[in-house]
XYZ file of C-alpha atoms in Angstrom:
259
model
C -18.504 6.067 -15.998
C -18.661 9.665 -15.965
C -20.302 12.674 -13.994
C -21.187 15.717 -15.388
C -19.241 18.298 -16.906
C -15.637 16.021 -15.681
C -14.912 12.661 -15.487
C -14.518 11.327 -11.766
C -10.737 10.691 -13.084
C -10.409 14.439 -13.246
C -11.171 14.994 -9.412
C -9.083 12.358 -8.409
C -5.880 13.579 -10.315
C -7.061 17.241 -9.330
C -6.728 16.046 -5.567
C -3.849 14.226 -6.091
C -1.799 17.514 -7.151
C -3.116 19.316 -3.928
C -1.410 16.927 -2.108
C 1.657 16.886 -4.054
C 1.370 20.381 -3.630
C 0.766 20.329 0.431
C 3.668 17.582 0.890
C 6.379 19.417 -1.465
C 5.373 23.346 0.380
C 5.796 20.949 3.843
C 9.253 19.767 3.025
C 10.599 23.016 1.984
C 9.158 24.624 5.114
C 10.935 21.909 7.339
C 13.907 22.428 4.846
C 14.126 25.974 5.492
C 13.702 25.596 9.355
C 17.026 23.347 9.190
C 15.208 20.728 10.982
C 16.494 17.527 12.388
C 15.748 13.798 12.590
C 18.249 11.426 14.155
C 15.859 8.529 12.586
C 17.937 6.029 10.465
C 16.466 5.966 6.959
C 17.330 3.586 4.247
C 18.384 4.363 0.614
C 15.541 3.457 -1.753
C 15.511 0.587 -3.794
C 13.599 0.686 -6.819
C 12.228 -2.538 -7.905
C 10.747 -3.715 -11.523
C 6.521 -3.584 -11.773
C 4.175 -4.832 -14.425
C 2.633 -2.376 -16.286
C -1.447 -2.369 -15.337
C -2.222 -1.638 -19.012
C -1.473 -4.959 -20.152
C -3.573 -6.196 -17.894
C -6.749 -4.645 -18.876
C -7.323 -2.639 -15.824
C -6.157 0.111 -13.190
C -6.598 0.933 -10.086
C -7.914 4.225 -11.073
C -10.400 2.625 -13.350
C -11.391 -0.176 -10.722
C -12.377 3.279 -8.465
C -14.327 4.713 -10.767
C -16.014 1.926 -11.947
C -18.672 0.994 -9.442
C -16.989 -2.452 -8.522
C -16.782 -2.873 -5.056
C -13.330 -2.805 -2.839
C -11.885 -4.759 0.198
C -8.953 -3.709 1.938
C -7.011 -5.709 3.326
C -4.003 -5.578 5.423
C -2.431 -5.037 8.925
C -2.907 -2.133 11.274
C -2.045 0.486 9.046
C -5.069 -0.662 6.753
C -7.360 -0.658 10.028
C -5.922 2.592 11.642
C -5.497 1.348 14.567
C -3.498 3.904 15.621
C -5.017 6.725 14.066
C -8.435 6.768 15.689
C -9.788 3.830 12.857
C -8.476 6.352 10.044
C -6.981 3.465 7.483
C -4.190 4.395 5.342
C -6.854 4.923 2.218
C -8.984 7.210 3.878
C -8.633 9.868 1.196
C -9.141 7.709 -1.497
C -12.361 6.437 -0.342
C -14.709 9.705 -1.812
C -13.398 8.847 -5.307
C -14.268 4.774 -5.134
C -17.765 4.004 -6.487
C -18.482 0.624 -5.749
C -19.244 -0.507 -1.659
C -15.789 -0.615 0.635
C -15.101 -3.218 3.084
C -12.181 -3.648 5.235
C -10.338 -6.860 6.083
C -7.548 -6.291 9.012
C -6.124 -5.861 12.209
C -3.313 -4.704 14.000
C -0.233 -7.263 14.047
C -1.514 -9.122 11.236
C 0.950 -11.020 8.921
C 0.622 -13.031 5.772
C 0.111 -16.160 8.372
C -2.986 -14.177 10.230
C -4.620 -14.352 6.491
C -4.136 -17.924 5.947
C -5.671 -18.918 8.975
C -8.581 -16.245 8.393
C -8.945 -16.403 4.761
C -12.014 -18.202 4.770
C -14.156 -14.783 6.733
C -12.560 -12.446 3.683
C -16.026 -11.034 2.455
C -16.848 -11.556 -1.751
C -15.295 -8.360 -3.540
C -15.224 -7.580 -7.183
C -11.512 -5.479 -6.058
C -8.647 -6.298 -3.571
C -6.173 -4.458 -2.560
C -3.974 -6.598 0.184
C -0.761 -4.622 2.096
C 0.180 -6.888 4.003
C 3.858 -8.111 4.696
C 5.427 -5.442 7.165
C 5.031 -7.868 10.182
C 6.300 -10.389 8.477
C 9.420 -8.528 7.511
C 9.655 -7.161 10.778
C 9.124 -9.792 13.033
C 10.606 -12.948 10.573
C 12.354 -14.649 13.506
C 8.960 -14.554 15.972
C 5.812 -16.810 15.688
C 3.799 -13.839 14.468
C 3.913 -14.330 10.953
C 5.923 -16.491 8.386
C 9.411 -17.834 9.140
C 10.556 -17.346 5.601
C 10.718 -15.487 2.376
C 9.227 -18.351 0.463
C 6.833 -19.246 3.672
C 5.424 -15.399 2.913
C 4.760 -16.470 -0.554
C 3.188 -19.422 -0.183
C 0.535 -17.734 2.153
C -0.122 -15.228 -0.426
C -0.682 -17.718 -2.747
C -2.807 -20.188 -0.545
C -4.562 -16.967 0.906
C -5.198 -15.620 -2.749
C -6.241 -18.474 -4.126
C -9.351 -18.412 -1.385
C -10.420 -14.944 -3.005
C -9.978 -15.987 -6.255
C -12.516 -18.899 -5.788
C -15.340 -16.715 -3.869
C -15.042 -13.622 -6.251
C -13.363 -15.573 -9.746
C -13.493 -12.561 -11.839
C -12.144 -10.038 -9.237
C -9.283 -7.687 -9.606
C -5.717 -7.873 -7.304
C -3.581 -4.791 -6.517
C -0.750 -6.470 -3.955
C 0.938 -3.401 -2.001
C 4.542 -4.309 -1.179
C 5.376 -4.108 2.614
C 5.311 -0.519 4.068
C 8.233 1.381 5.403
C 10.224 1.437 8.512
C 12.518 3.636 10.110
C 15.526 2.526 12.615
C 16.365 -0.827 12.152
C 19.036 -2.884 11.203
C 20.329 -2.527 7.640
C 20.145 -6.383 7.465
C 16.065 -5.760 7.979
C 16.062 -3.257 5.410
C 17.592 -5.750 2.749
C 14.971 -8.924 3.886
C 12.234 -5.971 3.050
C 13.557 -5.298 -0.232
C 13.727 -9.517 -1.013
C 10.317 -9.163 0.251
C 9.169 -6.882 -2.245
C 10.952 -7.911 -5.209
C 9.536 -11.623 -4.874
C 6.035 -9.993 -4.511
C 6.331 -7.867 -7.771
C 7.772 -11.436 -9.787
C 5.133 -13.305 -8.159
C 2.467 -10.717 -9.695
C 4.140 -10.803 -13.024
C 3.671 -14.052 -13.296
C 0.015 -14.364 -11.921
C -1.552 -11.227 -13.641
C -1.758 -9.020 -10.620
C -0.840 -5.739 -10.099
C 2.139 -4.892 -7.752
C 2.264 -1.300 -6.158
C 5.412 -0.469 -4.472
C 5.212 2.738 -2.702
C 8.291 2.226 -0.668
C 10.378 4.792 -2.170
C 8.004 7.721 -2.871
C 7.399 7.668 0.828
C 11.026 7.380 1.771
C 11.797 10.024 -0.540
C 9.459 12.641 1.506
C 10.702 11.329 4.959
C 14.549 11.820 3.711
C 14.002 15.112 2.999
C 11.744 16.366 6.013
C 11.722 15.823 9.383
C 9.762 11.489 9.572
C 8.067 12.686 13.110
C 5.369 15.384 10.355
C 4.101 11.967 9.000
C 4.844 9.094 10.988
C 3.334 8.250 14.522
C 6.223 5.956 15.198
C 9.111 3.722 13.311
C 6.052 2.185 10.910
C 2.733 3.354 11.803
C 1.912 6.858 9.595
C -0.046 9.563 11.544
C -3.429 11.505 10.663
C -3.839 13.645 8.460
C -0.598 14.432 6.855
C 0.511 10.650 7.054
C -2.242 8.797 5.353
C -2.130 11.496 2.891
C 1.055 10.570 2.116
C 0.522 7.271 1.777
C -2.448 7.324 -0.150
C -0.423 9.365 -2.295
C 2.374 7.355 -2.899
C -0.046 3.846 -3.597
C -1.702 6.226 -6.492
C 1.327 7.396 -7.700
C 2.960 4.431 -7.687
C -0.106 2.610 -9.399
C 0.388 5.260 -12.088
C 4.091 3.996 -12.383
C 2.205 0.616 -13.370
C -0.242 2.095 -15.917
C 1.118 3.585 -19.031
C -2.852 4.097 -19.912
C -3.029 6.564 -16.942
C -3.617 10.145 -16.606
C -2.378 11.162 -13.231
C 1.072 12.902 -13.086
C-alpha cells in the first residue's frame, strides 16, 4: 500500500533515524558530562532469530498493510507507569489497520492462560510478555518454570490461532532489567533463547530487543530512559524501546529497508 509521492515505509525508516539520531547525540552528551550510574547492568547476550523473510511477512509490512494489531503484554505494554503511554506509542501513527491492547500491570505468561479466552480477534499480534515471569519465577505470579512459561505460550497461542487462523505472531523476548542477581540475568537469557527455538519451529517471528537497549543504557546514564529497574519512562524511554523492537525486527528481515 502506498501514499503519495513515498511509501509509508519511507516515513517510518525516516523516523526511525531521528531517533537513532536523538538517542546516539543523548549518549554522547551524558558521555561528555562524565556521568554516573551505580546500576548493575548485564553483558548482552545475543541470541539466534529466524529471518521474517522466509516467512512471508514483516513487521514493517504487517504496519503498513491495513491488518489490524493487538498488543499484548504486561505493564510496559499498558503504560501503566507512564500515564497509559505503552511501550509502542510511537509506532502507532505508522500502523494502518485498527490497534487494540491486551494487558496489565504484573501480568505473566500464567495471567494469559487464564485470560486467553477475552483476547479480542486480530489479523496481527505482537505478545511481550515474560519479564514477570523471569522476575518473579519462585512466586505464584506467573509460571514456576522455564518449560511451564512455554507451555502457556503455547496453550495461550493456540487460543489466538483458533479465533483469528490466518493471523500473524511477532513474540517479543522478555524486557530488560537492571540490579539483580547475575543468576536472574542467566534464567532471562534461557528465557529468551527457548522463545526464539520455539518460534523457529512454529513459524513465528521472535524479536529480541534485549541488547540494543542494554547497549544504550551501558553507555549513558539508565535513570534518562528508565523509570525504575524495568519499567522505561516517557518520552525518551518508549522511544527507545520502540526503537530497539524495529530494529531488532529488521535483524529478522533480510527483505527490509530500515538501517
Amino acid at each position: 500500500m502506498k501514499t503519495s509521492g513515498f511509501k509509508i515505509k519511507d516515513y517510518i525508516i525516516a523516523i526511525l533515524l531521528a531517533v537513532v539520531f536523538i538517542l546516539s547525540a543523548s549518549v554522547l552528551l551524558l558521555m561528555n558530562k562524565d556521568a554516573e550510574t551505580s546500576a548493575s547492568i548485564p553483558t548482552e547476550t545475543s541470541i539466534e532469530t529466524e529471518p521474517a523473510s522466509e516467512l512471508n511477512h514483516s513487521l514493517l509490512e504487517d504496519m503498513e498493510s491495513g491488518k489490524s494489531f493487538c498488543f499484548v503484554g504486561d505493564s510496559i505494554t499498558r503504560g501503566s507507569v507512564t500515564d497509559d503511554i505503552p511501550w509502542y506509542e510511537p509506532m502507532k501513527p505508522f500502523i494502518r489497520g485498527e490497534i487494540m491492547n491486551f494487558s496489565d500491570g504484573g501480568w505473566t505468561s500464567t495471567w494469559l492462560v487464564d485470560l486467553r479466552d477475552e483476547v479480542p480477534v486480530a489479523d496481527v499480534y505482537v505478545v511481550a510478555i515474560g519479564i514477570n515471569d523471569v522476575l518473579y519465577i519462585d512466586q505464584p505470579l506467573g509460571a514456576a518454570s522455564l518449560e511451564e512459561f512455554m507451555e502457556n505460550l503455547r496453550i495461550f497461542t493456540d487460543t489466538l490461532k483458533a479465533k483469528s487462523p490466518d493471523a500473524d505472531f511477532y513474540y517479543i523476548t522478555p524486557w530488560p532489567f537492571l540490579n539483580f542477581p547475575d543468576e536472574t540475568y542467566e534464567l532471562c537469557a534461557e528465557f529468551r533463547a527457548a522463545m526464539a527455538e520455539w518460534c523457529r519451529e512454529e513459524g513465528f517471528v521472535c524479536i529480541d530487543p534485549f541488547d540494543t537497549i542494554l547497549q544504550v543504557l551501558q553507555e549513558s546514564d539508565p535513570s534518562v530512559y528508565m523509570w525504575n529497574d524495568y519499567h522505561p519512562n516517557a518520552p525518551q524511554g518508549i522511544g527507545l524501546y520502540s526503537y530497539a523492537v524495529m530494529q531488532e525486527s529488521n535483524v529478522t528481515s533480510s527483505s527490509s529497508e530500515l538501517p
